Short mmCIF file of C-alpha atoms in Angstrom, two decimals:
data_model
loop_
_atom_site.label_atom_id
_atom_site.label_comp_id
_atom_site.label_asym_id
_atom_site.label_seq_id
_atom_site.Cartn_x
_atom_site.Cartn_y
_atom_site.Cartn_z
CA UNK A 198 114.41 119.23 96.59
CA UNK A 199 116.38 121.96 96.10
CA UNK A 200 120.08 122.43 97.91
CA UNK A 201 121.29 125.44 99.48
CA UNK A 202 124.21 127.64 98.41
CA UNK A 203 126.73 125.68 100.40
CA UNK A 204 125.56 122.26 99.34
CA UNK A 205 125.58 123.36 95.47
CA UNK A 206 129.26 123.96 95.91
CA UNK A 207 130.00 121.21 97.55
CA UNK A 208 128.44 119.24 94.99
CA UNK A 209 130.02 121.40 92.05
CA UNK A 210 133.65 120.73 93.75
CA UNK A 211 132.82 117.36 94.07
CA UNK A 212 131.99 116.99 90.24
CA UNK A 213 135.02 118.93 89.21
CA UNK A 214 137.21 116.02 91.10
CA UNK A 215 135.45 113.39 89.26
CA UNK A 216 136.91 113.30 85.62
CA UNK A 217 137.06 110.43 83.19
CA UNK A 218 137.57 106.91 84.24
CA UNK A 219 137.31 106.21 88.03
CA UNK A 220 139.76 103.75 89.83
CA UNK A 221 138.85 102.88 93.07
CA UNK A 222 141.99 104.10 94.40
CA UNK A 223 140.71 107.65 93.04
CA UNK A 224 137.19 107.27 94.71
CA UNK A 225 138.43 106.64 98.24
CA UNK A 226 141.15 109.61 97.28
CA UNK A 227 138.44 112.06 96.66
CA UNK A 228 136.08 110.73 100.06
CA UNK A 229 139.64 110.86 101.79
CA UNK A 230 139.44 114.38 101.09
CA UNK A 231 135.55 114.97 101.38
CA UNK A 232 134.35 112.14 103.37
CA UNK A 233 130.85 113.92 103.44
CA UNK A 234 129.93 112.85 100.63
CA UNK A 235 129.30 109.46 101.10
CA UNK A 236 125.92 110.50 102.92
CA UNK A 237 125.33 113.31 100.15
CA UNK A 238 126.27 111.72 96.92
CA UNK A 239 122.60 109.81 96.86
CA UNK A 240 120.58 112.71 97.27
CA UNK A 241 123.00 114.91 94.43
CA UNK A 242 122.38 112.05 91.82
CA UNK A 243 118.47 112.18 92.69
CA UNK A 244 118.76 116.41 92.60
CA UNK A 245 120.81 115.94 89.13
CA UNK A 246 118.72 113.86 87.76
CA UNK A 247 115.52 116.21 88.75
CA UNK A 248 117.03 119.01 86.99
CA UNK A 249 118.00 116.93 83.97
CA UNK A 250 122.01 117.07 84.52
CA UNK A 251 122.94 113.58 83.25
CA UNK A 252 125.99 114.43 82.89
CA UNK A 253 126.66 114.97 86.73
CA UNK A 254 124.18 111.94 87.39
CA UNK A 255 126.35 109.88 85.51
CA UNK A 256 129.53 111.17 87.49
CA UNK A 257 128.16 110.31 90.71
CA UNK A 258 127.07 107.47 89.72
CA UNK A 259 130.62 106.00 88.82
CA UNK A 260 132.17 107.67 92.14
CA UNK A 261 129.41 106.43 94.49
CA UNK A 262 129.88 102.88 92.63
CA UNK A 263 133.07 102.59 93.49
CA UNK A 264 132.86 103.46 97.28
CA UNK A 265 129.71 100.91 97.20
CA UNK A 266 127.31 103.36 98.50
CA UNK A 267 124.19 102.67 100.64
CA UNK A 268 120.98 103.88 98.42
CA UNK A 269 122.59 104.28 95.14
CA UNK A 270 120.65 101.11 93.71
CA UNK A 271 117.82 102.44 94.51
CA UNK A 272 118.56 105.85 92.96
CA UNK A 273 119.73 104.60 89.90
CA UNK A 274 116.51 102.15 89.51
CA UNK A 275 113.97 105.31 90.12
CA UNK A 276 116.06 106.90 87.23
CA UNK A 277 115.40 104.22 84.95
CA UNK A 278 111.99 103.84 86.01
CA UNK A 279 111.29 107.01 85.26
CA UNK A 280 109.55 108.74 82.04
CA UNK A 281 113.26 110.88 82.08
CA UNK A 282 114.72 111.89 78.36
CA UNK A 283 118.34 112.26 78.13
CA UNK A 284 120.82 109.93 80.31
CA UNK A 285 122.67 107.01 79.12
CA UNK A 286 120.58 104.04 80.31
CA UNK A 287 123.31 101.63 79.59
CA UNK A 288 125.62 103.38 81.84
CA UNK A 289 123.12 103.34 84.54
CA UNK A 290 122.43 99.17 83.83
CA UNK A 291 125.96 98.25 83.38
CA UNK A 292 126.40 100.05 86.90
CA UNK A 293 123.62 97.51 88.81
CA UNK A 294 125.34 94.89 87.55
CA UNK A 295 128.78 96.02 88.87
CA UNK A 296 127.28 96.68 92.45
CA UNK A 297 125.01 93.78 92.13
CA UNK A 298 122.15 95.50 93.05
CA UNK A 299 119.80 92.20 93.78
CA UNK A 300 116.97 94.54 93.93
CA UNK A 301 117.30 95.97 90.73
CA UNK A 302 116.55 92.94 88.68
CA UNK A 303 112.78 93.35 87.94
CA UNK A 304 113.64 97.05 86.79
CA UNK A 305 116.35 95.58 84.74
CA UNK A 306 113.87 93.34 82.92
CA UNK A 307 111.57 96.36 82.79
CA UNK A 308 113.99 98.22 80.79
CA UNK A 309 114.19 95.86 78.47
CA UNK A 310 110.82 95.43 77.75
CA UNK A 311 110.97 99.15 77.32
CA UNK A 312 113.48 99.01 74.93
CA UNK A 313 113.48 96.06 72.80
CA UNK A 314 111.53 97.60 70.03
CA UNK A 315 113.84 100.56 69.70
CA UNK A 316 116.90 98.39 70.31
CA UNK A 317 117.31 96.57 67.04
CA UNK A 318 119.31 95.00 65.46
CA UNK A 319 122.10 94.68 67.93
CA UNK A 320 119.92 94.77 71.08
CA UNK A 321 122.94 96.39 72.85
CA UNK A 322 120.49 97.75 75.71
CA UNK A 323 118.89 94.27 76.09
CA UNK A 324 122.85 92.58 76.19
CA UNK A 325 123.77 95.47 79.05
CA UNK A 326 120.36 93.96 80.93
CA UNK A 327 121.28 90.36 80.91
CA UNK A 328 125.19 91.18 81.43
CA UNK A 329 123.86 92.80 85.08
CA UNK A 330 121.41 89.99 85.46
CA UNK A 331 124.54 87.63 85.33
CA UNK A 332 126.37 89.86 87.08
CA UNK A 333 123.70 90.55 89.87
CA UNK A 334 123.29 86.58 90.33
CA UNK A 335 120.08 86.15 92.46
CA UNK A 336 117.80 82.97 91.47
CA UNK A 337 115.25 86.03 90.37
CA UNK A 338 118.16 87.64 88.19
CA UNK A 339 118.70 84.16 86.55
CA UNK A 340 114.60 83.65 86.21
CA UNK A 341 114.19 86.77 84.26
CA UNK A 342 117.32 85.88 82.09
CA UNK A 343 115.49 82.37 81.28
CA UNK A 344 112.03 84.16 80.87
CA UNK A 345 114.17 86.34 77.99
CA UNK A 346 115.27 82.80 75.98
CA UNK A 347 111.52 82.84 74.91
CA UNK A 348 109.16 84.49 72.54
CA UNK A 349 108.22 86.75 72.02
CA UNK A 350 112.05 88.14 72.55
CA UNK A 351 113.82 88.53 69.58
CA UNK A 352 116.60 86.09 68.51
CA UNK A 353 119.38 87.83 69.04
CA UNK A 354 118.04 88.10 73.00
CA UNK A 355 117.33 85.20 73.22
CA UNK A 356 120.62 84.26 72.13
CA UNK A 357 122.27 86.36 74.65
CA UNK A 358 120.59 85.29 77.14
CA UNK A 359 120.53 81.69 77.04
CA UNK A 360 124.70 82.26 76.74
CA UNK A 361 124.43 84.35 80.02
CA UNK A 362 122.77 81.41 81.47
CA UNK A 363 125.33 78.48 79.55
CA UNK A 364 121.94 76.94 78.12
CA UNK A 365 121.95 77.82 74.40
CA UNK A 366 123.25 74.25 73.71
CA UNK A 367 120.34 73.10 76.02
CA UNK A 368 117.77 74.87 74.39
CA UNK A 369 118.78 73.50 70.65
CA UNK A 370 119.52 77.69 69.65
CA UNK A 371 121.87 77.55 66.52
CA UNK A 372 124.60 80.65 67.05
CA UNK A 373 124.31 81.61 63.27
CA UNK A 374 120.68 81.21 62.62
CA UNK A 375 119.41 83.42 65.47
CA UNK A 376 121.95 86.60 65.20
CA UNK A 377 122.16 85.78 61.39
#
């Protein structure tokens, strides 16, 4: 998809209103002043992210979290379901958590099946995953988080996640021993 003149500037003035962190207060400012954009700030994140601007995708993002936006779950999960190079897939998880996207937790898990071997030592991709699983709270968020206290996940997520869940205790996991 490709926008027209008028759309591309809309989008650009948008962007240029969006800058560092986002209060809430400054989203509804912003669709106060441009209340269009809450049916046009889905397809500009799937348009960014088409042309490779992660920078802008990541901008919308943030703004179209705030203002809870219909569709922007869904966005955000073809994103990181995609073979894209380039954006900041922690950004995009920590988001689904924040907007508890119950939809988005089998693409969660998939990212972090994904990423686990790249990931090490700190597994910080895998800890932004089960953070949003927590955060997303669906008995299928919580299932995947349990599935991720078992081999063949590393220690260190399986750590993580069995804290997410308050079962580490349960599950005998020593603290020291498994993020050593």
């Amino acid at each position: 998809m490709t926008f027209s003149e008028h759309e591309i500037h809309r989008a650009d003035l948008v962007e240029s209103l969006v800058d560092g962190f986002l209060t809430e207060a400054d989203a509804r400012s912003i669709t106060d002043r441009h209340p269009e954009i809450i049916d046009a700030i889905v397809p500009w994140i799937r348009e960014a992210a088409r042309t490779g601007n992660w920078p802008r995708v990541e901008k919308f993002a943030n703004l179209a979290a705030s203002l809870r936006v219909v569709g922007l779950g869904m966005a955000l999960q073809e994103i990181l379901d995609s073979d894209a190079l380039g954006y900041n897939a922690e950004d995009l998880v920590d988001i689904l958590g924040e907007i508890q996207e119950a939809d988005a937790a089998a693409c969660l898990l998939r990212v972090a099946e994904r990423s686990v071997s790249k990931d090490a030592p700190a597994y910080w991709l895998c800890q932004k995953v089960i953070s949003s699983l927590g955060e997303i709270g669906t008995p299928e968020a919580f299932e995947l988080t349990r599935q991720m206290t078992a081999p063949p996940w590393p220690d260190a997520v399986r750590w993580h996640a069995a804290a997410e869940l308050g079962i580490e205790e349960e599950l005998g996991f020593d603290e020291d021993r498994m993020l050593g």
